[in-house]
Amino acid sequence: MTTVQAAEAPPVAASPPVPGSSPSGAREAAFRPDVEGLRGIAVLLVVLFHAGLPVPGGFIGVDVFFVISGFLITGLLLREHERAGVVSFARFYARRVRRLLPAAAVVLVATLAAAYMIVNPLDRPDVMADGASAALSVANVRFALAAGDYFATISQLSPFLHFWSLAVEEQFYLVWPAILFILAGGGRRRVPLVLVAVLVASFAANLWLTESATNWAFYSLPGRAWQLAAGGLLAIAAGALDRLPRVILAVAGWLSLAGLGAAALLLSSSVPYPGLFAVAPTACAVILLATGGLAAGPGLLLSTPPIRFIGRISYSLYLWHWPILILPAIALGAPLELEPRILLALAAVGVAALSWRFVEEPFRRGRLAIARPRRVLPAGAAAIVAVVVIAGALNIGSIRAIEAIELAAAGETPLPSLATPTPDPGLATVGPSPSPSSSGGAATPQPTADVTAVPTPAPLTWDQIPDLKLADPFPLPANVRPSLLAARKDNESVWRDRCGAQVDVIKPPICVYGDPKGTLTIALVGDSHAAQWFPAFVAVATANHWRLVPYVKLSCPFIDMPLQNYPLAREYAECAAWRDEVIRVIPAQHPDIVVVAMSHRGIFPWLDADKNVTRQGRAIGRSIAHLPGRVLVMIDTARTNTDVPGCLAAHPSDIRACAIPRSAFEDSFGVRERLAADATGAGTLDLISSICPAIPCQVVRNGMIVYRDNHHLTATFSASLAPALDAGLAPYVAALP
């Protein structure tokens, strides 16, 4: 994955009991307490990481679990083939169903029910779909697709996100027995060769994907199969290790245990993962499995009762800990403090112990266990279908709840006229200062009122916007545009037209909007915060018969300094190359005015020395100094901590809860833009008062949802700002020669 986030949980622990330390040949499997302890260490790393405790690399529990699974499953299958001459697929899958499905089904149903009550209505359909994908063992694909789509807004962490790793494991279980059966049928000697081939091919895919599509490297079986293959190779080669001196093996084991701890403390979500960084924890896990059974090896620590207890319940603990940690935070709408997170992690251990005792064990080998595969497999399929049906029913209910909130669907919105808009009848108008009523007091919006502002010839700068709190509830308008269901996807057509550059694109597309034969040309340059103004610019260009040429690139501020791309967890070299290319090609369009806009909170310097507002303002100035024509710098929009459409769906009767407070306009707001303008003589465009005529800023204005997430304008609302934009451009256009 790109950068490892708290929601990206590691995979489930492999099932006990475990084979012996030398699972080659036809030896009988023997229980190894050190492997149970290693599972305990792995799941503890995961829980501590997700609880936000100071274990920044705790996600390496993923790697440990994958190695353990490859080791155990490969050894089990080869021993069965050597003992019986065949591998019974039915028995193998029946064991997997008895081991994994009961506890997973209980967690899925419980989490679906809790999420339906806790998650806001707009997010419920996606969360219910997450639950269905988890039941079908394709959660990893779903989350990889979501992470790869820039416009797929994930406003809150999914309580099912940790099921991605179970999906990887189950996909491994699906294909691995068939591969080994075919190979073992042709001779055992061919198995190591294919394991090596899988390891090499998958590791190469891991390196390539980590650079190009890190979400797929993190989530997909092809990006992780090398770790499973490494465990499988150990299952075959463990006997050969017996010839090495025990002292060397024991020392290697203890060093690997220390290395695992060091990786958990030194790695973090800022590194490109898995990539090369995953080699260290993977190698440590392999060595720990190879040496844990030695008398003087790390098994002395791994076999202690407390660690073994955690390892015994590791599967249930993995299943339960994430929803227990995340659902309260979703309910509160804010991250939890440290103390509650610790208490919830401890509660997860208690719940996991109960789940192991009353769900896992009874179905696995207790009175609820079903021995015959022909009964286990249909029962397992029925359980999966039942969970999917429950998730589907809740999904339908969620969509109907949203439709009930909306009351009316939004239609296509025509481009606005540049004439000053007239407030809708019956709607209160809030300008830069409270309007006096006939009795001399401030005008108070009615309960059904909207909040709107008429653009003025001389708009206020953002720091002049007054405070004005609405006294009465402010409900969501019945005919709000775009609709709640459509708001998150109400983005600019420049992306759909492929006229905006994606992350990996270096050469800017050349597209012309408005009047291609117009005598005045405007270029719009910047990142997605430049693109958010595109609908307004199109409206202005069309009405005035101007040419509009956009040069926009995702996550790429127009600034002369090395930047970091957090999803890629590396320097954003493509951004620097694209910026240089824009500077090279833009003169060919002969722009009269170049407008530069960017996210002021989307500047992530690669160098620590550049994490300074003044340096960033000067770096913007260095970039815009190379641009032709009259250059204007737009003041960026405010960013809120709240996903606006989700908040509106959760508070339809009083959307004041979603308003943006003055604290969103931090001390550095607008500073970078003005520093750049002062250094180069560029002009500034400040339309913030047209978006926010009073603070707290209401996020529904004139019947329109303002933001599609927590920092991008909806295309619908952006288009409505055309009159204000036209007024802001007018003096610069008039001053052109």
PDB file of C-alpha atoms in Angstrom, residues 36-233:
ATOM      1  CA  GLU A  36       1.727 -19.963  19.000  1.00  0.00           C
ATOM      2  CA  GLY A  37       3.805 -17.346  20.821  1.00  0.00           C
ATOM      3  CA  LEU A  38       4.988 -15.848  17.542  1.00  0.00           C
ATOM      4  CA  ARG A  39       1.368 -15.395  16.538  1.00  0.00           C
ATOM      5  CA  GLY A  40       0.842 -13.664  19.856  1.00  0.00           C
ATOM      6  CA  ILE A  41       3.705 -11.245  19.176  1.00  0.00           C
ATOM      7  CA  ALA A  42       2.344 -10.531  15.684  1.00  0.00           C
ATOM      8  CA  VAL A  43      -1.180  -9.760  16.818  1.00  0.00           C
ATOM      9  CA  LEU A  44       0.073  -7.631  19.721  1.00  0.00           C
ATOM     10  CA  LEU A  45       2.025  -5.506  17.245  1.00  0.00           C
ATOM     11  CA  VAL A  46      -1.142  -5.073  15.207  1.00  0.00           C
ATOM     12  CA  VAL A  47      -3.322  -4.119  18.167  1.00  0.00           C
ATOM     13  CA  LEU A  48      -0.772  -1.681  19.596  1.00  0.00           C
ATOM     14  CA  PHE A  49      -0.373  -0.065  16.180  1.00  0.00           C
ATOM     15  CA  HIS A  50      -4.103   0.330  15.656  1.00  0.00           C
ATOM     16  CA  ALA A  51      -4.607   1.613  19.183  1.00  0.00           C
ATOM     17  CA  GLY A  52      -2.234   4.461  18.370  1.00  0.00           C
ATOM     18  CA  LEU A  53       0.401   3.445  20.894  1.00  0.00           C
ATOM     19  CA  PRO A  54       4.079   4.230  20.156  1.00  0.00           C
ATOM     20  CA  VAL A  55       4.678   1.230  17.891  1.00  0.00           C
ATOM     21  CA  PRO A  56       4.711   3.008  14.514  1.00  0.00           C
ATOM     22  CA  GLY A  57       5.781  -0.107  12.619  1.00  0.00           C
ATOM     23  CA  GLY A  58       3.305  -2.473  14.243  1.00  0.00           C
ATOM     24  CA  PHE A  59       1.831  -3.169  10.825  1.00  0.00           C
ATOM     25  CA  ILE A  60       4.679  -5.657  10.267  1.00  0.00           C
ATOM     26  CA  GLY A  61       2.446  -8.160  12.030  1.00  0.00           C
ATOM     27  CA  VAL A  62       1.066  -8.570   8.499  1.00  0.00           C
ATOM     28  CA  ASP A  63       4.333  -9.972   7.287  1.00  0.00           C
ATOM     29  CA  VAL A  64       4.731 -12.311  10.255  1.00  0.00           C
ATOM     30  CA  PHE A  65       1.266 -13.780   9.776  1.00  0.00           C
ATOM     31  CA  PHE A  66       1.791 -14.338   6.065  1.00  0.00           C
ATOM     32  CA  VAL A  67       5.059 -16.169   6.664  1.00  0.00           C
ATOM     33  CA  ILE A  68       3.447 -18.329   9.350  1.00  0.00           C
ATOM     34  CA  SER A  69       0.556 -19.196   7.035  1.00  0.00           C
ATOM     35  CA  GLY A  70       2.853 -20.176   4.183  1.00  0.00           C
ATOM     36  CA  PHE A  71       4.922 -22.300   6.555  1.00  0.00           C
ATOM     37  CA  LEU A  72       1.986 -24.099   8.145  1.00  0.00           C
ATOM     38  CA  ILE A  73      -0.195 -24.691   5.111  1.00  0.00           C
ATOM     39  CA  THR A  74       2.644 -25.847   2.867  1.00  0.00           C
ATOM     40  CA  GLY A  75       3.900 -28.272   5.483  1.00  0.00           C
ATOM     41  CA  LEU A  76       0.400 -29.604   6.132  1.00  0.00           C
ATOM     42  CA  LEU A  77      -0.329 -30.218   2.449  1.00  0.00           C
ATOM     43  CA  LEU A  78       3.006 -31.883   1.709  1.00  0.00           C
ATOM     44  CA  ARG A  79       2.743 -34.181   4.703  1.00  0.00           C
ATOM     45  CA  GLU A  80      -0.755 -35.205   3.688  1.00  0.00           C
ATOM     46  CA  HIS A  81       0.386 -35.960   0.162  1.00  0.00           C
ATOM     47  CA  GLU A  82       3.343 -38.003   1.362  1.00  0.00           C
ATOM     48  CA  ARG A  83       1.202 -39.885   3.856  1.00  0.00           C
ATOM     49  CA  ALA A  84      -1.841 -40.594   1.678  1.00  0.00           C
ATOM     50  CA  GLY A  85      -0.506 -40.135  -1.844  1.00  0.00           C
ATOM     51  CA  VAL A  86      -3.155 -37.515  -2.585  1.00  0.00           C
ATOM     52  CA  VAL A  87      -4.370 -34.195  -1.232  1.00  0.00           C
ATOM     53  CA  SER A  88      -8.055 -34.076  -0.364  1.00  0.00           C
ATOM     54  CA  PHE A  89      -9.264 -30.669  -1.402  1.00  0.00           C
ATOM     55  CA  ALA A  90     -12.598 -31.247   0.303  1.00  0.00           C
ATOM     56  CA  ARG A  91     -11.003 -32.064   3.656  1.00  0.00           C
ATOM     57  CA  PHE A  92      -8.610 -29.138   3.361  1.00  0.00           C
ATOM     58  CA  TYR A  93     -11.337 -26.592   2.651  1.00  0.00           C
ATOM     59  CA  ALA A  94     -13.591 -28.103   5.299  1.00  0.00           C
ATOM     60  CA  ARG A  95     -10.851 -27.566   7.882  1.00  0.00           C
ATOM     61  CA  ARG A  96     -10.441 -23.967   6.735  1.00  0.00           C
ATOM     62  CA  VAL A  97     -14.202 -23.381   6.989  1.00  0.00           C
ATOM     63  CA  ARG A  98     -14.416 -24.840  10.497  1.00  0.00           C
ATOM     64  CA  ARG A  99     -11.394 -22.856  11.605  1.00  0.00           C
ATOM     65  CA  LEU A 100     -12.114 -19.456  10.100  1.00  0.00           C
ATOM     66  CA  LEU A 101     -15.760 -18.974   9.209  1.00  0.00           C
ATOM     67  CA  PRO A 102     -17.727 -19.221  12.494  1.00  0.00           C
ATOM     68  CA  ALA A 103     -15.850 -16.466  14.320  1.00  0.00           C
ATOM     69  CA  ALA A 104     -15.669 -14.319  11.185  1.00  0.00           C
ATOM     70  CA  ALA A 105     -19.418 -14.662  10.566  1.00  0.00           C
ATOM     71  CA  VAL A 106     -20.227 -13.632  14.140  1.00  0.00           C
ATOM     72  CA  VAL A 107     -17.977 -10.571  13.881  1.00  0.00           C
ATOM     73  CA  LEU A 108     -19.400  -9.647  10.481  1.00  0.00           C
ATOM     74  CA  VAL A 109     -23.017  -9.764  11.615  1.00  0.00           C
ATOM     75  CA  ALA A 110     -22.307  -7.943  14.879  1.00  0.00           C
ATOM     76  CA  THR A 111     -20.320  -5.246  13.104  1.00  0.00           C
ATOM     77  CA  LEU A 112     -22.959  -4.820  10.391  1.00  0.00           C
ATOM     78  CA  ALA A 113     -25.607  -4.248  13.052  1.00  0.00           C
ATOM     79  CA  ALA A 114     -23.451  -1.838  15.063  1.00  0.00           C
ATOM     80  CA  ALA A 115     -22.307   0.067  11.978  1.00  0.00           C
ATOM     81  CA  TYR A 116     -25.885   0.472  10.748  1.00  0.00           C
ATOM     82  CA  MET A 117     -26.754   2.218  14.004  1.00  0.00           C
ATOM     83  CA  ILE A 118     -23.559   4.279  14.287  1.00  0.00           C
ATOM     84  CA  VAL A 119     -22.402   5.245  10.791  1.00  0.00           C
ATOM     85  CA  ASN A 120     -24.031   8.296   9.222  1.00  0.00           C
ATOM     86  CA  PRO A 121     -26.677   7.496   6.581  1.00  0.00           C
ATOM     87  CA  LEU A 122     -24.571   8.631   3.632  1.00  0.00           C
ATOM     88  CA  ASP A 123     -21.719   6.255   4.514  1.00  0.00           C
ATOM     89  CA  ARG A 124     -23.877   3.267   5.416  1.00  0.00           C
ATOM     90  CA  PRO A 125     -24.233   1.869   1.873  1.00  0.00           C
ATOM     91  CA  ASP A 126     -20.468   1.764   1.406  1.00  0.00           C
ATOM     92  CA  VAL A 127     -19.920   0.222   4.823  1.00  0.00           C
ATOM     93  CA  MET A 128     -22.554  -2.428   4.159  1.00  0.00           C
ATOM     94  CA  ALA A 129     -20.856  -3.181   0.832  1.00  0.00           C
ATOM     95  CA  ASP A 130     -17.567  -3.464   2.725  1.00  0.00           C
ATOM     96  CA  GLY A 131     -19.186  -6.103   4.931  1.00  0.00           C
ATOM     97  CA  ALA A 132     -20.433  -8.056   1.919  1.00  0.00           C
ATOM     98  CA  SER A 133     -17.005  -7.965   0.284  1.00  0.00           C
ATOM     99  CA  ALA A 134     -15.474  -9.204   3.530  1.00  0.00           C
ATOM    100  CA  ALA A 135     -17.868 -12.168   3.584  1.00  0.00           C
ATOM    101  CA  LEU A 136     -17.004 -12.973  -0.034  1.00  0.00           C
ATOM    102  CA  SER A 137     -13.240 -12.757   0.632  1.00  0.00           C
ATOM    103  CA  VAL A 138     -12.683  -9.924  -1.835  1.00  0.00           C
ATOM    104  CA  ALA A 139     -12.267  -7.091   0.671  1.00  0.00           C
ATOM    105  CA  ASN A 140      -8.671  -6.582  -0.412  1.00  0.00           C
ATOM    106  CA  VAL A 141      -9.747  -5.921  -3.993  1.00  0.00           C
ATOM    107  CA  ARG A 142     -12.486  -3.529  -2.897  1.00  0.00           C
ATOM    108  CA  PHE A 143     -10.165  -1.481  -0.706  1.00  0.00           C
ATOM    109  CA  ALA A 144      -7.373  -1.474  -3.277  1.00  0.00           C
ATOM    110  CA  LEU A 145      -9.814  -0.068  -5.836  1.00  0.00           C
ATOM    111  CA  ALA A 146     -11.076   2.553  -3.406  1.00  0.00           C
ATOM    112  CA  ALA A 147      -7.566   3.646  -2.461  1.00  0.00           C
ATOM    113  CA  GLY A 148      -6.623   3.875  -6.118  1.00  0.00           C
ATOM    114  CA  ASP A 149      -9.525   6.134  -7.101  1.00  0.00           C
ATOM    115  CA  TYR A 150      -8.738   9.755  -6.208  1.00  0.00           C
ATOM    116  CA  PHE A 151     -12.419  10.699  -6.211  1.00  0.00           C
ATOM    117  CA  ALA A 152     -13.590   7.711  -4.159  1.00  0.00           C
ATOM    118  CA  THR A 153     -14.014   9.638  -0.950  1.00  0.00           C
ATOM    119  CA  ILE A 154     -13.407   7.525   2.119  1.00  0.00           C
ATOM    120  CA  SER A 155     -14.708   9.908   4.728  1.00  0.00           C
ATOM    121  CA  GLN A 156     -14.230   7.571   7.642  1.00  0.00           C
ATOM    122  CA  LEU A 157     -12.397   4.349   8.324  1.00  0.00           C
ATOM    123  CA  SER A 158     -14.379   1.228   7.546  1.00  0.00           C
ATOM    124  CA  PRO A 159     -14.969  -1.168  10.454  1.00  0.00           C
ATOM    125  CA  PHE A 160     -14.397  -3.987   7.936  1.00  0.00           C
ATOM    126  CA  LEU A 161     -11.108  -2.753   6.550  1.00  0.00           C
ATOM    127  CA  HIS A 162      -9.081  -5.301   8.495  1.00  0.00           C
ATOM    128  CA  PHE A 163     -10.771  -8.086   6.517  1.00  0.00           C
ATOM    129  CA  TRP A 164      -8.506  -7.271   3.558  1.00  0.00           C
ATOM    130  CA  SER A 165      -5.863  -9.569   5.006  1.00  0.00           C
ATOM    131  CA  LEU A 166      -8.303 -12.406   5.547  1.00  0.00           C
ATOM    132  CA  ALA A 167      -9.178 -12.078   1.864  1.00  0.00           C
ATOM    133  CA  VAL A 168      -5.504 -12.411   0.930  1.00  0.00           C
ATOM    134  CA  GLU A 169      -5.185 -15.513   3.116  1.00  0.00           C
ATOM    135  CA  GLU A 170      -8.349 -17.105   1.755  1.00  0.00           C
ATOM    136  CA  GLN A 171      -7.332 -16.438  -1.835  1.00  0.00           C
ATOM    137  CA  PHE A 172      -4.031 -18.113  -0.962  1.00  0.00           C
ATOM    138  CA  TYR A 173      -5.890 -21.105   0.489  1.00  0.00           C
ATOM    139  CA  LEU A 174      -7.945 -21.306  -2.700  1.00  0.00           C
ATOM    140  CA  VAL A 175      -5.037 -21.558  -5.152  1.00  0.00           C
ATOM    141  CA  TRP A 176      -2.165 -22.974  -3.121  1.00  0.00           C
ATOM    142  CA  PRO A 177      -3.409 -26.554  -2.602  1.00  0.00           C
ATOM    143  CA  ALA A 178      -4.090 -26.979  -6.314  1.00  0.00           C
ATOM    144  CA  ILE A 179      -0.622 -25.726  -7.230  1.00  0.00           C
ATOM    145  CA  LEU A 180       1.114 -27.967  -4.718  1.00  0.00           C
ATOM    146  CA  PHE A 181      -1.034 -30.977  -5.626  1.00  0.00           C
ATOM    147  CA  ILE A 182      -0.150 -30.676  -9.296  1.00  0.00           C
ATOM    148  CA  LEU A 183       3.532 -30.201  -8.503  1.00  0.00           C
ATOM    149  CA  ALA A 184       3.685 -32.901  -5.859  1.00  0.00           C
ATOM    150  CA  GLY A 185       2.015 -35.267  -8.313  1.00  0.00           C
ATOM    151  CA  GLY A 186       5.005 -34.775 -10.568  1.00  0.00           C
ATOM    152  CA  GLY A 187       7.552 -35.205  -7.806  1.00  0.00           C
ATOM    153  CA  ARG A 188       8.494 -33.448  -4.585  1.00  0.00           C
ATOM    154  CA  ARG A 189      11.704 -32.068  -6.039  1.00  0.00           C
ATOM    155  CA  ARG A 190       9.746 -29.737  -8.293  1.00  0.00           C
ATOM    156  CA  VAL A 191       7.971 -28.040  -5.395  1.00  0.00           C
ATOM    157  CA  PRO A 192      10.950 -25.919  -4.203  1.00  0.00           C
ATOM    158  CA  LEU A 193      11.611 -24.759  -7.750  1.00  0.00           C
ATOM    159  CA  VAL A 194       8.081 -23.464  -8.154  1.00  0.00           C
ATOM    160  CA  LEU A 195       8.146 -21.914  -4.681  1.00  0.00           C
ATOM    161  CA  VAL A 196      11.291 -20.047  -5.666  1.00  0.00           C
ATOM    162  CA  ALA A 197       9.651 -18.977  -8.941  1.00  0.00           C
ATOM    163  CA  VAL A 198       6.589 -17.699  -7.056  1.00  0.00           C
ATOM    164  CA  LEU A 199       8.793 -15.890  -4.550  1.00  0.00           C
ATOM    165  CA  VAL A 200      10.903 -14.182  -7.222  1.00  0.00           C
ATOM    166  CA  ALA A 201       7.951 -13.213  -9.435  1.00  0.00           C
ATOM    167  CA  SER A 202       5.879 -11.936  -6.527  1.00  0.00           C
ATOM    168  CA  PHE A 203       8.776 -10.023  -5.009  1.00  0.00           C
ATOM    169  CA  ALA A 204       9.421  -8.347  -8.355  1.00  0.00           C
ATOM    170  CA  ALA A 205       5.716  -7.476  -8.581  1.00  0.00           C
ATOM    171  CA  ASN A 206       5.886  -6.113  -5.040  1.00  0.00           C
ATOM    172  CA  LEU A 207       8.778  -3.791  -5.914  1.00  0.00           C
ATOM    173  CA  TRP A 208       7.121  -2.593  -9.123  1.00  0.00           C
ATOM    174  CA  LEU A 209       3.698  -2.079  -7.546  1.00  0.00           C
ATOM    175  CA  THR A 210       5.140  -0.281  -4.533  1.00  0.00           C
ATOM    176  CA  GLU A 211       6.506   2.332  -6.922  1.00  0.00           C
ATOM    177  CA  SER A 212       3.575   2.490  -9.344  1.00  0.00           C
ATOM    178  CA  ALA A 213       0.419   1.348  -7.500  1.00  0.00           C
ATOM    179  CA  THR A 214       1.304   0.867  -3.871  1.00  0.00           C
ATOM    180  CA  ASN A 215      -2.256   0.145  -2.791  1.00  0.00           C
ATOM    181  CA  TRP A 216      -2.135  -3.022  -4.926  1.00  0.00           C
ATOM    182  CA  ALA A 217       1.283  -3.944  -3.571  1.00  0.00           C
ATOM    183  CA  PHE A 218      -0.122  -3.714  -0.057  1.00  0.00           C
ATOM    184  CA  TYR A 219      -3.531  -5.302  -0.561  1.00  0.00           C
ATOM    185  CA  SER A 220      -3.134  -7.880  -3.321  1.00  0.00           C
ATOM    186  CA  LEU A 221      -2.132 -11.541  -3.226  1.00  0.00           C
ATOM    187  CA  PRO A 222       0.397 -11.080  -6.075  1.00  0.00           C
ATOM    188  CA  GLY A 223       2.108  -8.362  -4.031  1.00  0.00           C
ATOM    189  CA  ARG A 224       2.195 -10.558  -0.906  1.00  0.00           C
ATOM    190  CA  ALA A 225       2.638 -14.103  -2.249  1.00  0.00           C
ATOM    191  CA  TRP A 226       6.442 -13.910  -1.858  1.00  0.00           C
ATOM    192  CA  GLN A 227       6.018 -13.768   1.921  1.00  0.00           C
ATOM    193  CA  LEU A 228       3.761 -16.830   1.874  1.00  0.00           C
ATOM    194  CA  ALA A 229       6.228 -18.575  -0.446  1.00  0.00           C
ATOM    195  CA  ALA A 230       9.084 -17.764   1.938  1.00  0.00           C
ATOM    196  CA  GLY A 231       7.248 -19.614   4.694  1.00  0.00           C
ATOM    197  CA  GLY A 232       6.538 -22.473   2.297  1.00  0.00           C
ATOM    198  CA  LEU A 233      10.226 -22.808   1.409  1.00  0.00           C
TER     199      LEU A 233
END
